[in-house]
Coordinates of C-alpha atoms in Angstrom, one line a residue:
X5 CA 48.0 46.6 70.8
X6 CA 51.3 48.5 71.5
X7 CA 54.6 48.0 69.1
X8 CA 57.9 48.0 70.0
X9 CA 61.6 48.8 67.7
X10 CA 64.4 46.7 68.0
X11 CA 67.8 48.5 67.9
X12 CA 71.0 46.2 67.4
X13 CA 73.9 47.9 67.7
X14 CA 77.8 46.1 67.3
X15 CA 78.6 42.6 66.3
X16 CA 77.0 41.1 69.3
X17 CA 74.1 43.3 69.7
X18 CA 73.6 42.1 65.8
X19 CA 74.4 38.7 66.5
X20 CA 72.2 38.4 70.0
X21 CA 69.2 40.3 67.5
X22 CA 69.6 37.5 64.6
X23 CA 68.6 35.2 67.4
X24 CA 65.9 36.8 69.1
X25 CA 64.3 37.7 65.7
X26 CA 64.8 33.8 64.7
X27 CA 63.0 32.9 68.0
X28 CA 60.4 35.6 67.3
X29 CA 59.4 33.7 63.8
X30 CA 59.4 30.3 65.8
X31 CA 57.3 30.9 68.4
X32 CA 54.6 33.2 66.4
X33 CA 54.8 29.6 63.5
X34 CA 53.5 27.5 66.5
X35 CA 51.0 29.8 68.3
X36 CA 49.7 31.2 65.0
X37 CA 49.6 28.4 62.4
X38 CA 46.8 30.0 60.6
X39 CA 49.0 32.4 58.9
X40 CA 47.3 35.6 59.8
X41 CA 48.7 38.7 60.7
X42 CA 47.3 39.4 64.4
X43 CA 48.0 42.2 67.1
X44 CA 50.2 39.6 68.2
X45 CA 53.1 39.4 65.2
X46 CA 52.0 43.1 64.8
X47 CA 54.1 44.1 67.6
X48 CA 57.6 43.5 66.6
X49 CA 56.7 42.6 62.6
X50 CA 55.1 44.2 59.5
X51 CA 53.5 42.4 57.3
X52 CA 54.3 43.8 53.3
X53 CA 53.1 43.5 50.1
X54 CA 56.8 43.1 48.4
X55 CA 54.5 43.7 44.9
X56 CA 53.9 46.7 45.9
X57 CA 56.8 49.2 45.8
X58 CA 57.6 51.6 48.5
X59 CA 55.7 51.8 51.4
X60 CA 52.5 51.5 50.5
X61 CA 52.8 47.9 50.5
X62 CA 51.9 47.7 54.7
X63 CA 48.9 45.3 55.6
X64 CA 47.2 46.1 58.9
X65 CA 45.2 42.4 58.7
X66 CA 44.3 39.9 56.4
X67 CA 47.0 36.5 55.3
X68 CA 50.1 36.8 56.2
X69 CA 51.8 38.4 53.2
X70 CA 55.8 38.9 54.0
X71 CA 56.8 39.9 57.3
X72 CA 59.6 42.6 57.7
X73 CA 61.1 42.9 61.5
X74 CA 60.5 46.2 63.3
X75 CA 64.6 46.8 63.6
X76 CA 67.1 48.6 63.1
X77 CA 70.4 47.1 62.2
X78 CA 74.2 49.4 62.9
X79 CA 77.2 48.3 62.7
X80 CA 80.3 50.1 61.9
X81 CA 81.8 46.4 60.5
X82 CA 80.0 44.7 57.5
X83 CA 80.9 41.7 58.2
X84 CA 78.0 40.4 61.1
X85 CA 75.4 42.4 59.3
X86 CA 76.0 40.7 55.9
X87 CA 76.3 37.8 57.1
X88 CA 72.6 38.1 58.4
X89 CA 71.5 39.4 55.0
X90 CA 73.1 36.2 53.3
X91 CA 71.5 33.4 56.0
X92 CA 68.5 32.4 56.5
X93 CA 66.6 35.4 57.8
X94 CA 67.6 37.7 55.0
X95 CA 64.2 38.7 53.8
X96 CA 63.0 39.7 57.5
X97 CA 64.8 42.7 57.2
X98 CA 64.0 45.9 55.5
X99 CA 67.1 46.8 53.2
X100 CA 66.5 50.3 54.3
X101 CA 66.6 50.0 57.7
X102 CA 70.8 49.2 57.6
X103 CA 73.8 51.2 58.8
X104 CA 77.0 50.3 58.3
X105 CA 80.5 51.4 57.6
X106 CA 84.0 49.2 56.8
X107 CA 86.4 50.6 59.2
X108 CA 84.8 49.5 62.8
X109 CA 85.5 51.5 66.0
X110 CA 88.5 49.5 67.2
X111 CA 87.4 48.8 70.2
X112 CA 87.2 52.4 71.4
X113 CA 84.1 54.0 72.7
X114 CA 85.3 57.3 71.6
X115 CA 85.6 56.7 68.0
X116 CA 82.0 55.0 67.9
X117 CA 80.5 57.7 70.3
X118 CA 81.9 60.7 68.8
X119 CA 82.7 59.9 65.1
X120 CA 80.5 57.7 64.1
X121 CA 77.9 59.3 66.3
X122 CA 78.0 62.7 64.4
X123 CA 78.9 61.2 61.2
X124 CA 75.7 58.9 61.1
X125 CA 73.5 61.1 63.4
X126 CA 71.1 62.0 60.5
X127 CA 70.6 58.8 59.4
X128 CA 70.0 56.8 62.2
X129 CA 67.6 59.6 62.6
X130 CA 65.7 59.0 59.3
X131 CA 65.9 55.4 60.1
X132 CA 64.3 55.2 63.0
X133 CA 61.6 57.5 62.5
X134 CA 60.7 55.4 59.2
X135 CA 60.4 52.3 62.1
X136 CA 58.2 54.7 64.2
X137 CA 56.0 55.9 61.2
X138 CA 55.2 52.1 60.7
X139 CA 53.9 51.5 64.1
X140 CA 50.5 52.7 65.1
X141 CA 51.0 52.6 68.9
X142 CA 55.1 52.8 69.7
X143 CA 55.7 52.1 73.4
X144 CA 59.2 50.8 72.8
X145 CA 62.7 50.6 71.5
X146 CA 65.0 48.0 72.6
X147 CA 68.6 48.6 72.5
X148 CA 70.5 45.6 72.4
X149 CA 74.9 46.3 72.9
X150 CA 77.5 45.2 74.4
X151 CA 79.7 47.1 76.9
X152 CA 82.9 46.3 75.8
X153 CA 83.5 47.1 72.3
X154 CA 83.8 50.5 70.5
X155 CA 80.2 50.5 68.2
X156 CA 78.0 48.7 70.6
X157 CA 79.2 50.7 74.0
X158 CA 80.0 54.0 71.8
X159 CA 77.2 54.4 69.1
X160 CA 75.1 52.0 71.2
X161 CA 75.0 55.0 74.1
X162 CA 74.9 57.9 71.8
X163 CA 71.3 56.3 70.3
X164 CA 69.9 56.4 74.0
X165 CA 70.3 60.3 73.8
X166 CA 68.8 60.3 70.3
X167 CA 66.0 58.3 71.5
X168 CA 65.4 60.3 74.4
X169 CA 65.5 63.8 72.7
X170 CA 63.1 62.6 69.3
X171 CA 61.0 60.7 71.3
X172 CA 60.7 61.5 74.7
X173 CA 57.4 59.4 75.7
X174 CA 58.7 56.2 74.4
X175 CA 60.6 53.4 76.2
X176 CA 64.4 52.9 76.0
X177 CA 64.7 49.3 77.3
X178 CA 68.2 48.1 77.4
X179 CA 69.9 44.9 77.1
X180 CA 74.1 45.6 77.7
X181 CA 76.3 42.4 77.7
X182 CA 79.1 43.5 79.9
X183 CA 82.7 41.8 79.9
X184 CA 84.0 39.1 81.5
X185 CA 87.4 39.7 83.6
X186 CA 88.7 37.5 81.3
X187 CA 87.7 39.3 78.2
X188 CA 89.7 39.8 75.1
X189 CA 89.5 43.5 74.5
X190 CA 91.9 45.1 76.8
X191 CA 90.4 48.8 76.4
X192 CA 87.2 47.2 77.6
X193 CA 87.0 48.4 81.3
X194 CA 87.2 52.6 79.4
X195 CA 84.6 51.4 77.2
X196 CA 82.1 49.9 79.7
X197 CA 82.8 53.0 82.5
X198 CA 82.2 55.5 79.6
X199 CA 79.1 53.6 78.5
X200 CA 77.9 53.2 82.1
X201 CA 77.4 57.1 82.7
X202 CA 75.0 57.8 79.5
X203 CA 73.0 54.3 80.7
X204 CA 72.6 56.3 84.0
X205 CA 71.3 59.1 82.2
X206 CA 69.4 58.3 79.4
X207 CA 67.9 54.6 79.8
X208 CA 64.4 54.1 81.8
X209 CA 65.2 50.2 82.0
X210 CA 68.8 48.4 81.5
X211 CA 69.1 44.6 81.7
X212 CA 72.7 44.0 82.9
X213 CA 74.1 40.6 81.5
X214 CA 77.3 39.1 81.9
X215 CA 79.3 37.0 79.4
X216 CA 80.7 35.0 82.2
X217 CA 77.3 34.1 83.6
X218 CA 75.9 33.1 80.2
X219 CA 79.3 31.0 79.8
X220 CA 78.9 29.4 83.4
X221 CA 75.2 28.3 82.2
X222 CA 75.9 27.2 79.0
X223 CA 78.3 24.7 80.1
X224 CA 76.1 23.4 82.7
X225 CA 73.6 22.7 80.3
X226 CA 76.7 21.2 78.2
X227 CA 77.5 18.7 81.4
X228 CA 74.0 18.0 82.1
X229 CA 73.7 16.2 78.2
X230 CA 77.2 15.1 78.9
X231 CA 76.5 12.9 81.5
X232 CA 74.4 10.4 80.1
X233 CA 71.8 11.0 82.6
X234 CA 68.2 10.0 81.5
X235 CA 66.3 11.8 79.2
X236 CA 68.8 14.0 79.1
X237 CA 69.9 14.3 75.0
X238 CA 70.1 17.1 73.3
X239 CA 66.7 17.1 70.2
X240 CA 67.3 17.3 66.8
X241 CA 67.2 20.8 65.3
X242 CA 67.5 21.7 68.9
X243 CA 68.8 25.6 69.3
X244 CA 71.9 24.2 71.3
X245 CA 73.4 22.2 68.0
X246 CA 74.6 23.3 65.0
X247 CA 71.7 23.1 62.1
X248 CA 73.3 19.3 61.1
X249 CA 71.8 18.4 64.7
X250 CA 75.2 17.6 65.9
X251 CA 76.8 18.9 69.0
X252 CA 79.2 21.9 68.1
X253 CA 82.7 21.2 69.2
X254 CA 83.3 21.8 73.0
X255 CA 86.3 24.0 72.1
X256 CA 84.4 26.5 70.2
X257 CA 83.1 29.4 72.3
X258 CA 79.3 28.8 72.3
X259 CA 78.2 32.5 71.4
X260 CA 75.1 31.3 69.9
X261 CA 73.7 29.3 72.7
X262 CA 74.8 32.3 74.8
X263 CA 72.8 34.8 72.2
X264 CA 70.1 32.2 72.5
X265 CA 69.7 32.9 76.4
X266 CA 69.6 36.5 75.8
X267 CA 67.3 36.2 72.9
X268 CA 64.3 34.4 75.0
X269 CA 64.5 36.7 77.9
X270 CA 63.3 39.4 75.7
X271 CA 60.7 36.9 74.0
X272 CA 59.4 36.6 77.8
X273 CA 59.9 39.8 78.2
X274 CA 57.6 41.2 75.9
X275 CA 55.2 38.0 76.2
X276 CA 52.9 39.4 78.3
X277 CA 52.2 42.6 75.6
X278 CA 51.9 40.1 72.9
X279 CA 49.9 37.2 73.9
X280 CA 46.5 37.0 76.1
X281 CA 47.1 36.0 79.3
X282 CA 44.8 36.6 83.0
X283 CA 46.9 38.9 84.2
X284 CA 48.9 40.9 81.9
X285 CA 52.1 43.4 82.7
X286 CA 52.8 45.8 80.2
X287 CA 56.3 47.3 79.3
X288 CA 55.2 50.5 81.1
X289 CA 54.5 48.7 84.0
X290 CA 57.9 47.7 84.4
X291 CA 59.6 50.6 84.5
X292 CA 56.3 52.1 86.9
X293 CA 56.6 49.3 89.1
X294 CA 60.1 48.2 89.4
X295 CA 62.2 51.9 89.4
X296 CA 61.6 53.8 92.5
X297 CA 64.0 55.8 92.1
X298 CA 65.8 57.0 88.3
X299 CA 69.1 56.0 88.5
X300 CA 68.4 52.4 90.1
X301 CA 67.0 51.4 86.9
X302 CA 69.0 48.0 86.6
X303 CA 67.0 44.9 86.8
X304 CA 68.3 41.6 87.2
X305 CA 67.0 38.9 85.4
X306 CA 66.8 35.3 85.8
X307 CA 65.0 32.7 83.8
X308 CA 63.6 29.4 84.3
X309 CA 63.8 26.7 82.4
X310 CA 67.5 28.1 81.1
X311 CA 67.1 25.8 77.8
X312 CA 65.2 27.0 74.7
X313 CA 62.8 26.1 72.7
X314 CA 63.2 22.2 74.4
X315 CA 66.8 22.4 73.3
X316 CA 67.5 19.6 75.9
X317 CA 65.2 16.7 76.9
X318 CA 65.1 17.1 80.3
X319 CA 62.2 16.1 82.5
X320 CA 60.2 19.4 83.2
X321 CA 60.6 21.4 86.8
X322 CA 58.0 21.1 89.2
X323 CA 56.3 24.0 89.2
X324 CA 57.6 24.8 92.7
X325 CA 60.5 24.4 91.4
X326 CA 61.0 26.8 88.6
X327 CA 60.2 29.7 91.6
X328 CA 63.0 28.4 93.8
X329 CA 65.0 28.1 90.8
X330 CA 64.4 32.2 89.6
X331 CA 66.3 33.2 93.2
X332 CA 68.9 31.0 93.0
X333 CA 72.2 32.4 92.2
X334 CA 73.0 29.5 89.5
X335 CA 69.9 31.3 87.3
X336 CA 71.1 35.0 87.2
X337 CA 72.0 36.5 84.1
X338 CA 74.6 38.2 85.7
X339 CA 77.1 36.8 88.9
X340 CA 74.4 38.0 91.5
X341 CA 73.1 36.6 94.2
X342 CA 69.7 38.2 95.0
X343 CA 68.7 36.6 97.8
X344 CA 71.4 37.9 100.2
X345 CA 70.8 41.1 98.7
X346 CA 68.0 43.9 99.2
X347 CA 65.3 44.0 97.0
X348 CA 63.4 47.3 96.2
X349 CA 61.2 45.3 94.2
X350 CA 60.5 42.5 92.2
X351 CA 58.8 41.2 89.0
X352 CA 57.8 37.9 88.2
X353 CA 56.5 37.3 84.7
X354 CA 54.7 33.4 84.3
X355 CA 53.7 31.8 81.0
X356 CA 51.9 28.5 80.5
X357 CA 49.4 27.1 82.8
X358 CA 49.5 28.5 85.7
X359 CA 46.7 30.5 88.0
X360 CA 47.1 33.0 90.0
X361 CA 46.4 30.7 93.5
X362 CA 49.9 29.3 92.1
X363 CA 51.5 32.4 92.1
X364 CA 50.3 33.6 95.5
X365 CA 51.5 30.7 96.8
X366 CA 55.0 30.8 95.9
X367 CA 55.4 34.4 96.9
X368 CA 54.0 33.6 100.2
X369 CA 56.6 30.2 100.3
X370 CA 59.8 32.7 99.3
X371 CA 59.2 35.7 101.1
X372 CA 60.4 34.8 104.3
X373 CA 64.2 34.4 102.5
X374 CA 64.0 37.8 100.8
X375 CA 64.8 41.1 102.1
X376 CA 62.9 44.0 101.0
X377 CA 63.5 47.8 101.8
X378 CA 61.3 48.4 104.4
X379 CA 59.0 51.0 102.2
X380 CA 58.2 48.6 100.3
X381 CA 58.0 45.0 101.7
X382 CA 54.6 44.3 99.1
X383 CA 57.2 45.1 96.2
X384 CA 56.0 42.6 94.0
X385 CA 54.5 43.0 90.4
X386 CA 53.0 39.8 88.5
X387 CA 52.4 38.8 85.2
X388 CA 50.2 35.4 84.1
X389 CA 50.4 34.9 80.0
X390 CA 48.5 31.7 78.9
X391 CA 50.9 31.2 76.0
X392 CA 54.0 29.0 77.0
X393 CA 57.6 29.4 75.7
X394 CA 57.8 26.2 72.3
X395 CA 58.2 23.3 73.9
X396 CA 57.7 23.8 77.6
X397 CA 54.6 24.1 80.0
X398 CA 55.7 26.6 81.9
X399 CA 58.1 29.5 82.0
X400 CA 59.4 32.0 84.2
X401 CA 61.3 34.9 84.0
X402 CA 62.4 37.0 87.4
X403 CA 63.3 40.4 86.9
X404 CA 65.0 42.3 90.5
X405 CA 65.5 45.7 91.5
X406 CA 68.2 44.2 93.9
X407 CA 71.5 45.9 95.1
X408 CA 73.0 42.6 94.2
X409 CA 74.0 44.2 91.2
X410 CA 76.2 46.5 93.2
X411 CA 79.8 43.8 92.7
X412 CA 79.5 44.1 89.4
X413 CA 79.8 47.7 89.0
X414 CA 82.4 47.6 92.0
X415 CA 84.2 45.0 89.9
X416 CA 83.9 47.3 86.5
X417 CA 85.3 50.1 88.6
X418 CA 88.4 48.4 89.7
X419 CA 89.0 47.2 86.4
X420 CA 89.2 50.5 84.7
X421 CA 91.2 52.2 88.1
X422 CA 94.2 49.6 87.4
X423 CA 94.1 51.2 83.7
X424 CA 93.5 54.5 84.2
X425 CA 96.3 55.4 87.1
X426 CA 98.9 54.2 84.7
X427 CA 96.7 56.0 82.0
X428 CA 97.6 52.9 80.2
X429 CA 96.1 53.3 76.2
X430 CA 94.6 56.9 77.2
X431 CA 96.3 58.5 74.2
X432 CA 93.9 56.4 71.6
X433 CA 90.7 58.1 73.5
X434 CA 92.5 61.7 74.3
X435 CA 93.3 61.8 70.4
X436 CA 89.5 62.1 69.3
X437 CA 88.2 65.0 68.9
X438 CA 86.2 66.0 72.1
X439 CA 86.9 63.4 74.4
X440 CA 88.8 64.8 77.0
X441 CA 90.3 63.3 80.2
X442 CA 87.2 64.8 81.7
X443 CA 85.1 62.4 80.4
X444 CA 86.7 59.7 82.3
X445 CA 86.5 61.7 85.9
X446 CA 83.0 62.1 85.0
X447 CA 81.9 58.8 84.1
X448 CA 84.0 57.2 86.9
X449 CA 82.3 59.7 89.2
X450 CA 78.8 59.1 87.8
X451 CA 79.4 55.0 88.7
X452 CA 80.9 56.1 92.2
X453 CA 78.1 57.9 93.0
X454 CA 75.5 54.9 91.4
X455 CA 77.5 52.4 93.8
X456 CA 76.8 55.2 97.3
X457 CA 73.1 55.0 96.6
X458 CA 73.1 50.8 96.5
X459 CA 75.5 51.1 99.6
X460 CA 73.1 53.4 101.5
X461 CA 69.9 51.2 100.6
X462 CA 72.5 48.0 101.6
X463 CA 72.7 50.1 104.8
X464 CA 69.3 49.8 105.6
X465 CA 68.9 45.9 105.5
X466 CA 69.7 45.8 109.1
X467 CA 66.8 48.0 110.3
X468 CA 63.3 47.2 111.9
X469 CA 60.9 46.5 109.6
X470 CA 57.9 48.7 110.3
X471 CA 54.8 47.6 111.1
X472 CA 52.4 50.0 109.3
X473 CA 48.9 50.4 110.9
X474 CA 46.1 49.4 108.8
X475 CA 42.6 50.8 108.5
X476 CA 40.1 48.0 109.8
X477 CA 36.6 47.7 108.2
X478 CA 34.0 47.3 110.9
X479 CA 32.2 44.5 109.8

């Protein structure tokens, strides 16, 4: 069994990590209510001997003693990462495995890619190869960031090349929450451009996800126990409420259920490496299957049922249904819509009780209404985990190798033009040492040229499909 590191970097990459580490610890509780430590919890925890003190205290079987998260925490606030230390998951994490700093990045890329980037180099280092000493098998780290800010897009793209130089053969996986138009931080548009071009060049997979999106479903979940429709309330202790089991107050801006989203597409993610399951797809299989080509590493995800851990009581979908719903636009993590869009190939990742015969079925009922490049029309890569999500049957998450992801990045592009040609707040950036305007013609280039290669596949969706001649068996 393989293990994998999880990197959060910024307040939300901290913030979207408290969550997936507290849906971790709840789904493990209800699968393994033995208490022993398994291959399973193995892959993203430890279990330690606290008595015993420094690190010879690791268990490889046996009761479960005290479980330690394979992560690292950085932040260049305190606030988010104390916070974590002080709730309710403060004893998942290793002490050690901490970085931060009091002054933040200030929302500039610059500062957290080139001053905190040198300045903490060594130790982010030493940290992560204390995480990979730990791990008997490392396949990979999981970077989790947002695209806006200074620490998460600027320190949060300077790991990637850390990564990739110390340990070339394992996984960097991705998880970027990019910025809604209407986002607060005005420098955003330089930070995400600037954070786009390392992505491009150091990240083998990178789950795009956008704030709007996760907004747009949270509030349809919100209407949907709103409306008074049968069985549809919200469950006590649901993931949705606060912990009093009372609806949070509609003007607060639901981060948490947002985080929550983000939190259980990696749980599904990774699902198929931790549980048994008839068909299994490992990480590596991912990036094999669903990147053609090195650049076009951006996978669209979608997830079906939306709601957590039976946050909301809501009859379950049809099973039928949950496959329409992964290619409908309303279940995209980011403001896509895949199936008027080319695919270049496509995962689908199923937990619960479902066979394969189900499967087969539904990929025979959808692919009429999907377009596939025309080199690879069989571009489809399947996953069957017997474990379901808590509280459902079923589960499905989609992820797509689809130029539908192209808008966004003509969107982000835009964005930072109607900044830069005024070179509007340039002057913070220009005044760190080495950044240099250069770095913006580069990274604007380097998303230019990303958009040209989904235009030229895009280009393609009107040609002939060719019929390729197959070898017949003489029977």
């Amino acid at each position: 069994m393989t293990q994998s590191v999880v990197v959060q970097v910024g307040q939300c990459g901290n913030q979207i990590g408290c969550c997936f580490w507290d849906l971790a610890l709840r789904e493990h509780a209800a699968v393994n209510q033995k208490g022993i430590y398994d291959e399973a919890i193995s892959s993203f925890f430890r279990n330690v001997d606290t008595r015993v003190l420094g690190d010879g205290g690791s268990i490889s079987k046996g009761k479960i003693c005290s479980l330690k998260a394979r992560a690292v925490l950085i932040d260049m606030e305190e606030g988010v990462v104390n916070e974590i230390l002080q709730g309710p998951l403060r004893d998942v994490f290793d002490s050690k495995q901490l970085i931060t700093d009091i002054s933040g990045s200030g929302n500039n890329w610059a500062v957290g890619h080139k001053v905190f980037g040198s300045l903490y180099q060594e130790q982010i280092l030493e940290k992560l190869r204390k995480s990979a000493e730990h791990c008997d098998c490392l396949q990979c780290f999981f970077i989790i960031h947002s695209m806006g800010g200074g620490t998460g897009s600027g320190l949060g793209t300077f790991l990637l090349k850390v990564l990739e130089d110390e340990f070339p053969e394992v996984y960097r996986f991705v998880t970027s929450i990019y910025p809604s138009g209407e986002d607060d931080v005005i420098t955003s548009p330089y930070n995400s451009i600037l954070a786009m071009k390392e992505l491009n060049e150091h990240a083998d997979c990178v789950l795009p996800i956008d704030n709007q999106s996760l907004f747009d479903i949270i509030s349809k979940i919100e209407l949907m126990m709103n409306s008074g429709k049968l069985g549809t309330v919200i469950k006590p202790k649901s993931l949705v409420t606060s912990s009093a089991g009372t609806s949070k107050k509609r003007q607060e801006k639901p981060f948490d259920k947002m985080n929550n989203i983000v939190g259980n597409l990696l749980l599904n993610l990774t699902s198929s490496a931790r549980f048994e399951g008839s068909l299994n797809m490992d990480l590596n299989e991912i990036s094999m299957n669903l990147v053609p080509f090195p650049q076009l590493h951006y996978l669209v995800s979608s997830l079906t049922p939306l709601y957590t851990l039976a946050d909301v009581n809501i009859p379950p979908r049809r099973l039928d249904q949950m496959f329409s719903d992964a290619f409908s636009k309303d279940h995209q993590l980011i403001r896509a819509d895949p199936k008027h869009s080319l695919y270049l190939a496509c995962a689908l990742m199923v937990r619960g009780n479902v066979q394969i015969s189900d499967l087969r079925r539904n990929i025979e009922r959808l692919k009429p209404s999907l377009q596939f490049v025309s080199w690879n029309q069989e571009g489809w890569k399947t996953s069957l985990c017997s474990v379901p999500p808590v509280g459902h049957t079923h589960s499905l998450l989609a992820l797509a190798n689809n130029t539908c992801v192209k808008p966004t990045f003509i969107e982000l592009r835009e964005r930072f033009m109607r900044l830069y040609k005024k070179k509007a707040h340039l002057h913070h950036y220009l005044q760190i040492e080495g950044m240099e305007e250069g770095c913006f013609t580069e990274a604007v280039s380097s998303l230019s040229a990303l958009i040209q290669e989904y235009n030229q596949l895009d280009a393609t969706k009107s040609l002939p499909v060719e019929d390729i001649p197959r070898l017949s068996v003489a029977v």
